[in-house]
Coordinates of C-alpha atoms and ligand atoms in Angstrom, one line a residue:
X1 CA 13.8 155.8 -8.5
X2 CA 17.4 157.6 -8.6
X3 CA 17.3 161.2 -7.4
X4 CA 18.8 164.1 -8.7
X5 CA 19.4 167.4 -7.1
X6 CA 18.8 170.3 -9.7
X7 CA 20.8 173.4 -9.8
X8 CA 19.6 176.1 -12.0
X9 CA 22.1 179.1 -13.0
X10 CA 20.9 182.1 -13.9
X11 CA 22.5 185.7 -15.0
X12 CA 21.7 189.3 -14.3
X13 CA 22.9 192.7 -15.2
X14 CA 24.3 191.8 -18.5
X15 CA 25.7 188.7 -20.1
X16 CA 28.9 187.0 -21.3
X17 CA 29.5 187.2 -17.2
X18 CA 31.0 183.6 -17.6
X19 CA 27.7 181.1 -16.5
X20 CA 29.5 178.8 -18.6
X21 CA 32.5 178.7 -16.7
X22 CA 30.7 179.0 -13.1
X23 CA 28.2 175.7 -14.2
X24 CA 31.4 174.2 -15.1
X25 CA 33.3 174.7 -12.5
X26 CA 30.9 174.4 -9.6
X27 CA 30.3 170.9 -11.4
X28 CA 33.8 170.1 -11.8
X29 CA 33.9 170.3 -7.8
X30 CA 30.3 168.1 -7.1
X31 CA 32.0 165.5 -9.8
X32 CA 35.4 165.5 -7.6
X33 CA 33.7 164.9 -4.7
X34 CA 32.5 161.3 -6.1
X35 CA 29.0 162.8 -7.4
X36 CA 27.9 162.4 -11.1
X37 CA 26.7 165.5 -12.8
X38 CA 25.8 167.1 -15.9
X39 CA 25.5 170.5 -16.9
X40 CA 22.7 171.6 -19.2
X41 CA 22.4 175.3 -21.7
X42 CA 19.0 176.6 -22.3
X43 CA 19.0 179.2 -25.4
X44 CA 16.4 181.4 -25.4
X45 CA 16.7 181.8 -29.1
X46 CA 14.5 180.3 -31.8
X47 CA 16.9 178.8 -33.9
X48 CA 16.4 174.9 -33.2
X49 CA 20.4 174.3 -32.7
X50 CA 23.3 177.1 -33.9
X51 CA 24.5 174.7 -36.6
X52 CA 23.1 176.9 -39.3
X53 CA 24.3 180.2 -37.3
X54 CA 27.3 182.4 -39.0
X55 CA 30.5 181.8 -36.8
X56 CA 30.1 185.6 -36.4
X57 CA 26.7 185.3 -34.3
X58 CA 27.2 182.8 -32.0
X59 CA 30.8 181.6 -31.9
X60 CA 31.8 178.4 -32.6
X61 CA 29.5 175.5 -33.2
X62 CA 30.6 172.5 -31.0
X63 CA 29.4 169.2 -31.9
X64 CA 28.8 166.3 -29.4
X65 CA 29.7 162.6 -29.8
X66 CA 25.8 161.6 -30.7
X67 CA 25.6 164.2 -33.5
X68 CA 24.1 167.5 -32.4
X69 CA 25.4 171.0 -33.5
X70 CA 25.4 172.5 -30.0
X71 CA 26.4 175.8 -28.0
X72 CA 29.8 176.5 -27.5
X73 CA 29.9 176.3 -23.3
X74 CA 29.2 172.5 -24.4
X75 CA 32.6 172.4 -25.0
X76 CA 33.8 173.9 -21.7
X77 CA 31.4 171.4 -20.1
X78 CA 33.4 168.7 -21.8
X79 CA 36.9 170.4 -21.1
X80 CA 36.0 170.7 -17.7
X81 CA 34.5 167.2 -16.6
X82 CA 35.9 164.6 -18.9
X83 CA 32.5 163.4 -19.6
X84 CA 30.4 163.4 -23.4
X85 CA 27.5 165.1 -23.3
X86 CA 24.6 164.9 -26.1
X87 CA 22.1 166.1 -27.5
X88 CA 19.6 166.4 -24.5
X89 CA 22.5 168.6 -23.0
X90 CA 21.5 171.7 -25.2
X91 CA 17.6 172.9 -25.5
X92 CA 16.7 176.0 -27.7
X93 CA 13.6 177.8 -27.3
X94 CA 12.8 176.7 -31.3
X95 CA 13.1 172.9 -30.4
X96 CA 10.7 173.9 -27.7
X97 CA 8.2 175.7 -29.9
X98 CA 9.0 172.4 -32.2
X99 CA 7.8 169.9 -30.2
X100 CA 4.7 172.0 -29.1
X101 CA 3.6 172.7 -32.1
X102 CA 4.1 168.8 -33.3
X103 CA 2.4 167.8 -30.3
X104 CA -0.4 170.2 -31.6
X105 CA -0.6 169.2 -35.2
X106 CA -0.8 165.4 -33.8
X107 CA -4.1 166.4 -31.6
X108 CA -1.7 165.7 -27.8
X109 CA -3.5 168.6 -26.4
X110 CA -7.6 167.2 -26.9
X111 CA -8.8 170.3 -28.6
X112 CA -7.2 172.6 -25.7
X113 CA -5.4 175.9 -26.1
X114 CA -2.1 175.9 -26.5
X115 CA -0.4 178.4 -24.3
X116 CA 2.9 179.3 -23.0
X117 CA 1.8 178.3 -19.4
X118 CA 1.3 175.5 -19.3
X119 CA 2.5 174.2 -22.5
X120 CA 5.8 175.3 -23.4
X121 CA 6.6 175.5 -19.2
X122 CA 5.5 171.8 -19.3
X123 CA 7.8 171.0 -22.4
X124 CA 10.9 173.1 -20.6
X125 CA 10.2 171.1 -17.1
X126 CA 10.3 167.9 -19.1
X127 CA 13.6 168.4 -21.0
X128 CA 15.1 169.2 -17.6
X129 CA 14.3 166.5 -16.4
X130 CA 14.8 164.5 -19.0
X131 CA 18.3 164.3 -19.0
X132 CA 18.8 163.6 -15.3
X133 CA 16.3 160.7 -15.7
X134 CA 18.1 159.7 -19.0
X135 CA 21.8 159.1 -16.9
X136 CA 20.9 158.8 -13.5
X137 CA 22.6 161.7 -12.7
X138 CA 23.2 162.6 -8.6
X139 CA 23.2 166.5 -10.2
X140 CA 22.1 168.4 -12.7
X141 CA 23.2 172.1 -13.8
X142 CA 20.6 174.1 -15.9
X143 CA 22.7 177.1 -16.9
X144 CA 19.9 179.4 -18.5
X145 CA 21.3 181.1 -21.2
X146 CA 20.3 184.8 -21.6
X147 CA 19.8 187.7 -18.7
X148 CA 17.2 187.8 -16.6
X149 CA 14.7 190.4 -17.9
X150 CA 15.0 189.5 -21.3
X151 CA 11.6 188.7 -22.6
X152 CA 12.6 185.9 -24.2
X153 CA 13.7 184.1 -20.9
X154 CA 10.4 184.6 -19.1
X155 CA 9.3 181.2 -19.9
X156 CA 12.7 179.4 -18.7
X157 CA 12.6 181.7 -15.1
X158 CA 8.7 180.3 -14.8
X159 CA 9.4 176.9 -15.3
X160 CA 12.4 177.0 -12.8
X161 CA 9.7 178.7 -10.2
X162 CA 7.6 175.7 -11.0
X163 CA 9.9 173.4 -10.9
X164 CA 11.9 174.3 -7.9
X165 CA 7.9 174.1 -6.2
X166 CA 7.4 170.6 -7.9
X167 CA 10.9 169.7 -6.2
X168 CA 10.0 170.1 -3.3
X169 CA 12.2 171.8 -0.3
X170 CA 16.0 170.9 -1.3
X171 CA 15.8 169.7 -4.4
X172 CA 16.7 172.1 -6.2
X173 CA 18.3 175.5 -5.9
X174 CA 19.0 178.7 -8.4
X175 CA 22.3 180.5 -8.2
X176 CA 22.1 184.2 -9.8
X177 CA 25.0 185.4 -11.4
X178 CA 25.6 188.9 -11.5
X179 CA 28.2 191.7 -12.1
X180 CA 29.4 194.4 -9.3
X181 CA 31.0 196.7 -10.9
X182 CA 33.8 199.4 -9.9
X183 CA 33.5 203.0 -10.4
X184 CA 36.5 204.5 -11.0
X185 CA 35.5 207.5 -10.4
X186 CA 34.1 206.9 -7.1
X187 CA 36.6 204.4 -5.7
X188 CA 33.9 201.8 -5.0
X189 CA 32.5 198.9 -6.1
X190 CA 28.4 199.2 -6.5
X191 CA 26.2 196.7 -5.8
X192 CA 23.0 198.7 -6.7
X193 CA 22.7 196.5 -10.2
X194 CA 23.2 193.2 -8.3
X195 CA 19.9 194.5 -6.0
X196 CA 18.2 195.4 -8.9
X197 CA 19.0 192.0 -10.7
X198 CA 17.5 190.0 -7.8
X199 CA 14.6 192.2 -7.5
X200 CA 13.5 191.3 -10.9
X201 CA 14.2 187.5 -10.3
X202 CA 11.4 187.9 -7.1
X203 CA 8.8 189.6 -9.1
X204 CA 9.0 186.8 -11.3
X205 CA 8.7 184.5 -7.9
X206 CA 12.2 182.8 -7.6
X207 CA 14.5 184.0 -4.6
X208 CA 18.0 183.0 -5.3
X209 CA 19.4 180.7 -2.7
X210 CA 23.2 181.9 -3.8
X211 CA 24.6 184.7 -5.7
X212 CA 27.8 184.4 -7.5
X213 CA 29.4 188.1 -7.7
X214 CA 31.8 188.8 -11.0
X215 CA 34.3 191.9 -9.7
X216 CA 37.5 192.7 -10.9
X217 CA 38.2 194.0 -7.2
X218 CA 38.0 191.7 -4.2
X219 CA 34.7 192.2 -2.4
X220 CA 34.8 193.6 1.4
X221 CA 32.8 191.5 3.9
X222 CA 30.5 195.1 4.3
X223 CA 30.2 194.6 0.6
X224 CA 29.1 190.9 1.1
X225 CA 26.8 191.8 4.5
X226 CA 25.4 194.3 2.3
X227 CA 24.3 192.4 -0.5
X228 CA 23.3 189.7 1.5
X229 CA 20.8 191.6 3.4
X230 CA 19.3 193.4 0.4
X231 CA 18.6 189.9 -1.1
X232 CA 17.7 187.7 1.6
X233 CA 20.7 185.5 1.8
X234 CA 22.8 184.4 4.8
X235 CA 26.5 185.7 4.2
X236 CA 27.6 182.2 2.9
X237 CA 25.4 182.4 0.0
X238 CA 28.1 185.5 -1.7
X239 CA 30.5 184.2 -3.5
X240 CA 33.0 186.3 -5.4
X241 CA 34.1 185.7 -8.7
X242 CA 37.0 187.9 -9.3
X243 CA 38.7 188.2 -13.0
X244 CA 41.3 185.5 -13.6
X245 CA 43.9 184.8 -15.9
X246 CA 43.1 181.2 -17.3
X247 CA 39.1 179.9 -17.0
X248 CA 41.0 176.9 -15.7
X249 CA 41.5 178.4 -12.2
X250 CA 37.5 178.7 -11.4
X251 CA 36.9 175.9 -10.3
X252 CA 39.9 176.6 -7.5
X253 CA 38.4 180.0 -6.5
X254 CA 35.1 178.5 -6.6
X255 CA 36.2 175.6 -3.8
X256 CA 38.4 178.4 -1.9
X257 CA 34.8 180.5 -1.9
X258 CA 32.9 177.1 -1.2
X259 CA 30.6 177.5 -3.4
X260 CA 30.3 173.8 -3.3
X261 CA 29.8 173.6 0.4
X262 CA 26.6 176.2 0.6
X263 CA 25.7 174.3 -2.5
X264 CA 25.6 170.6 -1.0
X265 CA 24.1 172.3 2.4
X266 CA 20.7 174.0 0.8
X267 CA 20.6 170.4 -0.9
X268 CA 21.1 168.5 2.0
X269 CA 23.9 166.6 0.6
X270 CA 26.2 165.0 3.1
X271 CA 29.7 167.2 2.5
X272 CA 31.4 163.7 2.9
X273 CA 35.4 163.8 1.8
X274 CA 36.9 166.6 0.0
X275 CA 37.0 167.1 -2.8
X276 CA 39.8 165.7 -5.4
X277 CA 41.2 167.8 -7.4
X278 CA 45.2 167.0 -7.2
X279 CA 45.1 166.2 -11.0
X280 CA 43.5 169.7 -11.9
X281 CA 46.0 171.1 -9.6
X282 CA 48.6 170.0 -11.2
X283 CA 47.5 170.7 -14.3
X284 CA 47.6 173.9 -13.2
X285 CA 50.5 174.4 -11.8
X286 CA 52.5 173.1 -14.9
X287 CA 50.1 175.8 -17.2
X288 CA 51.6 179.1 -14.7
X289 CA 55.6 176.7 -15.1
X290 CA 56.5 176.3 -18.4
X291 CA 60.0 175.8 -20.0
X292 CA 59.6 176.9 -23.2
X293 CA 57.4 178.7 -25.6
X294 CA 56.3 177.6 -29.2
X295 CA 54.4 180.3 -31.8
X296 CA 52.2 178.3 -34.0
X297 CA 50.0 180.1 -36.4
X298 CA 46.1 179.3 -37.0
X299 CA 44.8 180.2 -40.3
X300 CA 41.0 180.8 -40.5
X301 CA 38.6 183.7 -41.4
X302 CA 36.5 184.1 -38.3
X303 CA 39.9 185.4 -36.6
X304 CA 38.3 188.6 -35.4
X305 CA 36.1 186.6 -33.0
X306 CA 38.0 184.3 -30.4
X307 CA 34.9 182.7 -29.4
X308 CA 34.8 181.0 -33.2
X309 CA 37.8 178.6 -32.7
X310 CA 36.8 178.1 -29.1
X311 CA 37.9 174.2 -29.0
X312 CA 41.1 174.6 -31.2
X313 CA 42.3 177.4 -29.1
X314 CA 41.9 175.1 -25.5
X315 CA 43.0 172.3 -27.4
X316 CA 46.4 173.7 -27.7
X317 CA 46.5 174.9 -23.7
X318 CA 45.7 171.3 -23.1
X319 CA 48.5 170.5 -25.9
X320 CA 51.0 172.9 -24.5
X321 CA 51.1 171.9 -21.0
X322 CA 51.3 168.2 -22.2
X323 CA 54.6 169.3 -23.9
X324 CA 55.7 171.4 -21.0
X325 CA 55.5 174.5 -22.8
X326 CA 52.9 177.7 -23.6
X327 CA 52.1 177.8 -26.9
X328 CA 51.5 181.2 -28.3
X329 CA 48.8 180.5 -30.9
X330 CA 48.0 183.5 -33.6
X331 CA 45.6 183.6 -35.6
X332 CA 45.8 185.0 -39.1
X333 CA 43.5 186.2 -41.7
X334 CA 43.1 183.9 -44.5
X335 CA 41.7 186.3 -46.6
X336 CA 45.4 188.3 -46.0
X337 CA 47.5 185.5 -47.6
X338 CA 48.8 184.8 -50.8
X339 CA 51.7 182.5 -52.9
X340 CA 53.7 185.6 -52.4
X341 CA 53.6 187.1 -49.0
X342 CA 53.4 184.1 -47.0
X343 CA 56.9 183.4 -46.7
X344 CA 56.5 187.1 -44.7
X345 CA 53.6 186.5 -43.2
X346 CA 54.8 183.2 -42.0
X347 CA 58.1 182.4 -41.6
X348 CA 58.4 183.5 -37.5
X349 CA 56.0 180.2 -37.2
X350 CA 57.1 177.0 -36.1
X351 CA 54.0 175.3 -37.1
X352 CA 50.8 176.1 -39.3
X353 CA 47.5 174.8 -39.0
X354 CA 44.5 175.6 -40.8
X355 CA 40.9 175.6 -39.4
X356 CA 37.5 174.3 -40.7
X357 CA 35.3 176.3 -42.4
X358 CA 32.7 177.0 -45.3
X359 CA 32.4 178.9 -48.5
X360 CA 34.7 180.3 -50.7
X361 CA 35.9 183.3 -48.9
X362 CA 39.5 183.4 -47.8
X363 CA 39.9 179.7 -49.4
X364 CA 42.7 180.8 -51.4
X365 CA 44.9 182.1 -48.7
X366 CA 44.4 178.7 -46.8
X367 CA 45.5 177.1 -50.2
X368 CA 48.5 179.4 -49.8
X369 CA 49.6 178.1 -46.2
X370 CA 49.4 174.9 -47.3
X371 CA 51.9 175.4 -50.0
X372 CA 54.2 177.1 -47.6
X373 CA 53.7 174.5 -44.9
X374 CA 54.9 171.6 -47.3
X375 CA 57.5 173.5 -49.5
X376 CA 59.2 174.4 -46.3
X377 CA 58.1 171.2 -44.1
X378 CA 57.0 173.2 -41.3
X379 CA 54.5 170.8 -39.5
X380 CA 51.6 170.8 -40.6
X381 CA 47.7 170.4 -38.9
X382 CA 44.7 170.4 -41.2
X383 CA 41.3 170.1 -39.6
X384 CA 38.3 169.4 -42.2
X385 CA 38.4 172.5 -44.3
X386 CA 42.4 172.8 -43.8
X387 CA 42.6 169.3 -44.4
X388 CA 40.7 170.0 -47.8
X389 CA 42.5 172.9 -48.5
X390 CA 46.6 170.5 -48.3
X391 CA 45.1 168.1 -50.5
X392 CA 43.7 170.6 -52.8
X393 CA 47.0 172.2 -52.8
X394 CA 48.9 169.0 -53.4
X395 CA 46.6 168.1 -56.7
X396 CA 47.1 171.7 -57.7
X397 CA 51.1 172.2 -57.6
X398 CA 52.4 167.8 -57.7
X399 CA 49.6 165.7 -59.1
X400 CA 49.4 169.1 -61.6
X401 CA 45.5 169.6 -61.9
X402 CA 44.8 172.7 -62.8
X403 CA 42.4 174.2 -61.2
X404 CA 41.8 171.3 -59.1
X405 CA 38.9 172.1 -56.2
X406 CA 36.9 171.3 -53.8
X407 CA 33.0 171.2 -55.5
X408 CA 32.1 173.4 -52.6
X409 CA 34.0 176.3 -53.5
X410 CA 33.4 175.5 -57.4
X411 CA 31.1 173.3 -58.5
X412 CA 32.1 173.1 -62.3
X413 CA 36.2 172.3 -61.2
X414 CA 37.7 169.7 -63.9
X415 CA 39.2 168.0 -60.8
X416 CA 36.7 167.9 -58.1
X417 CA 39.5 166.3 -55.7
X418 CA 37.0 167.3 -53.1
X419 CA 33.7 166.2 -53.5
X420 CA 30.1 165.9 -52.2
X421 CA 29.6 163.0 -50.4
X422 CA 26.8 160.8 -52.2
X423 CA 24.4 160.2 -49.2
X424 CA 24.5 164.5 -49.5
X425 CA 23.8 164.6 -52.7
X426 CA 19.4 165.1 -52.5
X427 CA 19.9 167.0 -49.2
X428 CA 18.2 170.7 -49.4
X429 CA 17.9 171.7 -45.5
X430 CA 20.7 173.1 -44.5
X431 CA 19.7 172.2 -40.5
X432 CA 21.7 169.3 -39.2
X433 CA 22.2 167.5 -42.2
X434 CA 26.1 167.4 -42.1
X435 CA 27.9 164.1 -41.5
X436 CA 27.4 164.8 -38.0
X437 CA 28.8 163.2 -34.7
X438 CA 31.1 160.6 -34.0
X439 CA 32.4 158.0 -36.7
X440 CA 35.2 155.2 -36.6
X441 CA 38.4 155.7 -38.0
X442 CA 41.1 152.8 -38.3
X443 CA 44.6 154.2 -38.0
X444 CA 47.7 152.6 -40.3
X445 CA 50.9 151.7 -38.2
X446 CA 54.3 153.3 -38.6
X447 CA 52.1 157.1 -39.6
X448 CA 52.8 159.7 -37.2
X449 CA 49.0 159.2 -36.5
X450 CA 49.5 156.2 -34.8
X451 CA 52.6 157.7 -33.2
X452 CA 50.3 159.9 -32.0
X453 CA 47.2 158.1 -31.2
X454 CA 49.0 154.8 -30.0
X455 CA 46.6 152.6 -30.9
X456 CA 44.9 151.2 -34.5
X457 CA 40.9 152.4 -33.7
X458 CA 39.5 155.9 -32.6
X459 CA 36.0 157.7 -32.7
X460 CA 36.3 161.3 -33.6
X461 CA 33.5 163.4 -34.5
X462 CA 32.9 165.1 -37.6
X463 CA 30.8 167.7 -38.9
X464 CA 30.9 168.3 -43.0
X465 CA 29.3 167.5 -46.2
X466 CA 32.4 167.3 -48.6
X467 CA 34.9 164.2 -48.8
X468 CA 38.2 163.7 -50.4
X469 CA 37.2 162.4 -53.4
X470 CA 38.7 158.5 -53.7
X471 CA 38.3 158.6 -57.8
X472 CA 42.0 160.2 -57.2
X473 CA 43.3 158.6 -53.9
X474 CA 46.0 156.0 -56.0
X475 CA 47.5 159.4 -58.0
X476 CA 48.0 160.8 -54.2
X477 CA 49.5 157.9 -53.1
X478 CA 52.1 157.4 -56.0
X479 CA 53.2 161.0 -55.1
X480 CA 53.4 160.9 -51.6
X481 CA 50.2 162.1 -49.9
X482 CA 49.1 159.3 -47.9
X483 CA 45.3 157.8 -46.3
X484 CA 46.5 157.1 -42.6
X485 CA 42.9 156.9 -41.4
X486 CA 40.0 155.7 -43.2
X487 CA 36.5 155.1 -41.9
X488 CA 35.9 151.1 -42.3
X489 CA 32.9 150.8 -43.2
X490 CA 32.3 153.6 -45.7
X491 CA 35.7 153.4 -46.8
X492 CA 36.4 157.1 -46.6
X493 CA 39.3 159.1 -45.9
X494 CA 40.0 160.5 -42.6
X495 CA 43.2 161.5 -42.4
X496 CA 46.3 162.5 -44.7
X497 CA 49.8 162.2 -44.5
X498 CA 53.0 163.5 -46.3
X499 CA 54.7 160.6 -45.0
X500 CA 58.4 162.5 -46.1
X501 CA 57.5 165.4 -44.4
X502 CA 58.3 165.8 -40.2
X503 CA 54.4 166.4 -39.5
X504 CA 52.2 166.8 -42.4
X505 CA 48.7 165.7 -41.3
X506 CA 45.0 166.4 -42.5
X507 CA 41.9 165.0 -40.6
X508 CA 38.6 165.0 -41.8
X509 CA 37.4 165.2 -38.3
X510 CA 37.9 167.9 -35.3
X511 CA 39.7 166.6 -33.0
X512 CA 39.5 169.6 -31.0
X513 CA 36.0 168.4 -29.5
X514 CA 37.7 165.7 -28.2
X515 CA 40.4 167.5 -25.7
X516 CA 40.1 168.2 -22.1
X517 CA 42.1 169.5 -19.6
X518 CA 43.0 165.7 -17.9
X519 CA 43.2 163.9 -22.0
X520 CA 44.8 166.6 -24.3
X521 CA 44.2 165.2 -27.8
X522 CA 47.0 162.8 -28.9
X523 CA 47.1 164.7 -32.1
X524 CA 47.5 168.0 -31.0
X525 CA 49.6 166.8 -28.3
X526 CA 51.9 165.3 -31.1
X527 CA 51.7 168.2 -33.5
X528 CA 52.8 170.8 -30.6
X529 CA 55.6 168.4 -29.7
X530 CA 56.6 168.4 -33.7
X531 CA 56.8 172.0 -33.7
X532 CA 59.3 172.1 -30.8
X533 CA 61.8 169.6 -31.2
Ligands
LIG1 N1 33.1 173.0 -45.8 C1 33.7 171.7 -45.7 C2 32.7 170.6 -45.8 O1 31.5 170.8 -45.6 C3 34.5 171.6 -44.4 C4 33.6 171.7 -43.2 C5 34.4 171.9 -41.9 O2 35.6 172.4 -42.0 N2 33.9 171.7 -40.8 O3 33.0 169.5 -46.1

C-alpha cells in the first residue's frame, strides 16, 4: 500500500494569518522537490459547502473541476501547484454531521450512541485519509480552518491527536501558525500570545512539531531561542513568516527559512535534490520587472470585499506578467453606474469586464458598462453574469427588445433573452444544484477565442442556472453578436463575440478557476494583451 506522510496545519491567536498561503506554499516546495501532494481545508462551520453563502460571508465561492462549491484557499491551492483538486479536497463540519447522521438513520452504528468521539472523530480521520488513499498522494496538507480554541474546532484538533497516534512516529506532523505581534509602544515584538496559543494546543494533547511565526518585524534568534524553549521545539522548528508584498513570494521565504527541510526531517523523508523552482522564480522576477502598466476596470457589487473576486483578481497577476506588464485592476460599484455617468466613471479604462453574480441588485449599472464597452469598443470580458448582462444589453439597444431580461432578475420580461435552463426548471434546493463543474466547450476558428485559446476543444468550469436563451440566437447573429463556443452536446452557448469589435467576449464559464501562476488563462492573457496594444 502507497504511504502518505500527513501534515496538519493549524492556527492560533487569531485567524486570516494566511494558513492558506503557508499550506500552499510549504506544498509548492514538497511538489518541486519531485513529491506529489495535496492540500486539504477543514471548515468548522455547518454549512455543507459555501455555495449558498453571501459573497459578503465567506468570500468568493471557488468551484473545482468535479463540481463542488468549495472554499476560496482551494483556489490558491490550485494557483500555487498546477494541480485540480475536488471535491474530497474541502470537508465542512455540516457534511460531517451529514454523513453521521445518514449513517445513523441507516442503522451503521447497531443501536450504539452516537457521539462526537468516536463518531464524528472517526468520520473526520476517514475523510483525511480518504483523499490521500483516493490519489496516492506521497503528502497530504490538512489546513484546519478556524483558530485553535474555537469550540467549534475541538473535534478537528482530536482527531489530528488521534490520528497523528494512529500514524505512528513520523507520519505525520502539525505545524501551528501563529501571530507575534509588535508593540509599538514598547519597541518589541511579544511572543506571550504565541506561548499561550501552544499551551492550549497541549491541553488538548497535540505538541506542535513546527511553528510558523507571522511578524511584520524580522524575528531575533533570542526571540526564536525563546519561543522555542517555551514550546518544546529545537530552534529549527521557528520559522518566520514576515509580511510580504505578493502571496507569491512564500513559498521563497518558506525554502530560505527551510521550512521544507525540518518538514521532510520529522518525516523521515530523504531531502534528496533541491528543490526546483527556476519557473516560479522567474515568474517572479518578471512580476517585481514590468514594462508597462494597464488600468482595467472590474465591475461587480461585492467590491467592498477583495476576498469576493479572489480568482479574477490573480487571474489578471497571472495575465499581466504573461504580457509583461502590471495590471492595475479597480473595481467599481455596479450599483454606482448609469447610461449617463459612465463615460465619467469610465473613460480612464482601457478595458472593462464585468463579474458574475446573482440577483437583481446593481444589474442595471452592469447593463450600463456593457453599453459603454461596445459603443466605445473598449475590450470587453464578460464572465457568466457579465456575459449575461452584453447580451442583455445588445437585445435591449440593436435587436430593440424592450425591456429585454434575463428571467432571473424579471421573471415576467417579454424577451427572456436569458433564460432558465430546462434541467433547472423543478429544482427548489438552492444547495449545489447549479450547473456545476467542468463542461466541454468547442471553440469556432478565426474568433479571437481561438486566438486566444489556440486550439478547437476546452473544459472550463461553470457554476449558474440561467442560459442564453437560443429561441433568439439567429436575431444575434444577423446583427453581429456571435456563438464562438458552444457546449456540443447540449448545444448551449458558451461564449459570445462582437466579431467587429477589437475584443468583445462573454463566457458562460469562469475561466478564472482555471489560472495559475505557471498557465495564466489564455483568455485573460488575450484580453490583457487587447487592452494594451
Ligand atoms: N446569476 C446567473 C445565473 O445563475 C449568473 C451566475 C454567475 O455569474 N456565476 O445564471
Amino acid at each position: 500500500m502507497h504511504s502518505t506522510k500527513y501534515i496538519f496545519i493549524t492556527g492560533g491567536v487569531t485567524s486570516s494569518l494566511g494558513k492558506g498561503i503557508i499550506s500552499a506554499s510549504l506544498a509548492k516546495i514538497i511538489q518541486s522537490r519531485g513529491h506529489t501532494v495535496s492540500i486539504q481545508k477543514i471548515d468548522p462551520y455547518l454549512n455543507i459547502d459555501p455555495g449558498t453563502l453571501n459573497p459578503y460571508e465567506h468570500g468568493e465561492c471557488f468551484v473545482t473541476e468535479d463540481g463542488a462549491e468549495t472554499d476560496l484557499d482551494l483556489g490558491h491551492y490550485e494557483r500555487f501547484l498546477d494541480i485540480y483538486t475536488s471535491k474530497a479536497n474541502n470537508v465542512t463540519t455540516g457534511q460531517i454531521y451529514q454523513s453521521v447522521i445518514n449513517k445513523e438513520r441507516r442503522g451503521e452504528f447497531l443501536g450504539k450512541t452516537v457521539q462526537v468521539i468516536p463518531h464524528i472523530t472517526n468520520e473526520i480521520k476517514s475523510r483525511i485519509k480518504r483523499l490521500a488513499i483516493k490519489n496516492k498522494l506521497d503528502f497530504v496538507i490538512t489546513e484546519i480552518g478556524g483558530t485553535v480554541g474555537d469550540i467549534e474546532s475541538l473535534p478537528y484538533i482530536e482527531a489530528v491527536r488521534q490520528l497523528k497516534w494512529d500514524l505512528g512516529e513520523n507520519n505525520s506532523i502539525v505545524i501551528h501558525l501563529t501571530l507575534v505581534p509588535y508593540l509599538a509602544a514598547a519597541k518589541e515584538l511579544k511572543t506571550k500570545p504565541t506561548q499561550h496559543s501552544v499551551k492550549l494546543l497541549l491541553e488538548n494533547g497535540v505538541q506542535p512539531d513546527i511553528l510558523v511565526l507571522r511578524t511584520e518585524k524580522k524575528l531575533t534568534r533570542e526571540i526564536r531561542r525563546k519561543v522555542a524553549q517555551f514550546c518544546n521545539l529545537q530552534y529549527e522548528a521557528i520559522i518566520e513568516s514576515i509580511d510580504v508584498s505578493s502571496i507569491y513570494e512564500v513559498p521563497i521565504l518558506m525554502q530560505e527559512e527551510a521550512l521544507d527541510v525540518i518538514a521532510l526531517e520529522k518525516l523521515n523523508i530523504k531531502l534528496g535534490e533541491k528543490p526546483k523552482l527556476d519557473r516560479w522564480k522567474n515568474f517572479l522576477f518578471k512580476l517585481n520587472n514590468y514594462s508597462k502598466t494597464v488600468k482595467i476596470a472590474g465591475i461587480g457589487k461585492y467590491v467592498e470585499l477583495q476576498d469576493a473576486y479572489k480568482s479574477i483578481n490573480d487571474a489578471f497577476v497571472h495575465a499581466g506578467v504573461a504580457n509583461d506588464c502590471k495590471v492595475e485592476l479597480t473595481w467599481i460599484h455596479s450599483e454606482q453606474i448609469t447610461n449617463e455617468n459612465a463615460k465619467e466613471l469610465l473613460e480612464e479604462y482601457k478595458g472593462i469586464l464585468i463579474a458574475p453574480g446573482f440577483g437583481h441588485r446593481g444589474i442595471e449599472g452592469k447593463i450600463s458598462a456593457a453599453n459603454y464597452a461596445r459603443k466605445n469598443d473598449i475590450p470587453f470580458f464578460g464572465i457568466c453574469l457579465g456575459m449575461q448582462c452584453a447580451v442583455i444589453e445588445f437585445a435591449r439597444n440593436i435587436l430593440k427588445l424592450e425591456n429585454a431580461h434575463s428571467s432571473e432578475m424579471h421573471p415576467n420580461t417579454p424577451y427572456p433573452v436569458i433564460d432558465l435552463m430546462e434541467q433547472q426548471k423543478n429544482i427548489t434546493d438552492l444547495g449545489g444544484t447549479m450547473r456545476l463543474g467542468a463542461y466541454t466547450c468547442s471553440i469556432k476558428k478565426k474568433t479571437n477565442a481561438f486566438n486566444a485559446y489556440k486550439r478547437t476543444k476546452t473544459m472550463e468550469r461553470h457554476r449558474h442556472r440561467f442560459e442564453f436563451n437560443n429561441d433568439y440566437l439567429k436575431d444575434f447573429v444577423k446583427h453581429g453578436m456571435k456563438p464562438t463556443g458552444i457546449n456540443p452536446d447540449a448545444e448551449l452557448v458558451e461564449i459570445m463575440e462582437i466579431p467587429e469589435k477589437k475584443w468583445f467576449v462573454g463566457v458562460q464559464f469562469h475561466p478564472e478557476y482555471k489560472s495559475t501562476v505557471l498557465n495564466p488563462h489564455p483568455l485573460f492573457v488575450s484580453f490583457v494583451k487587447a487592452t494594451i496594444s
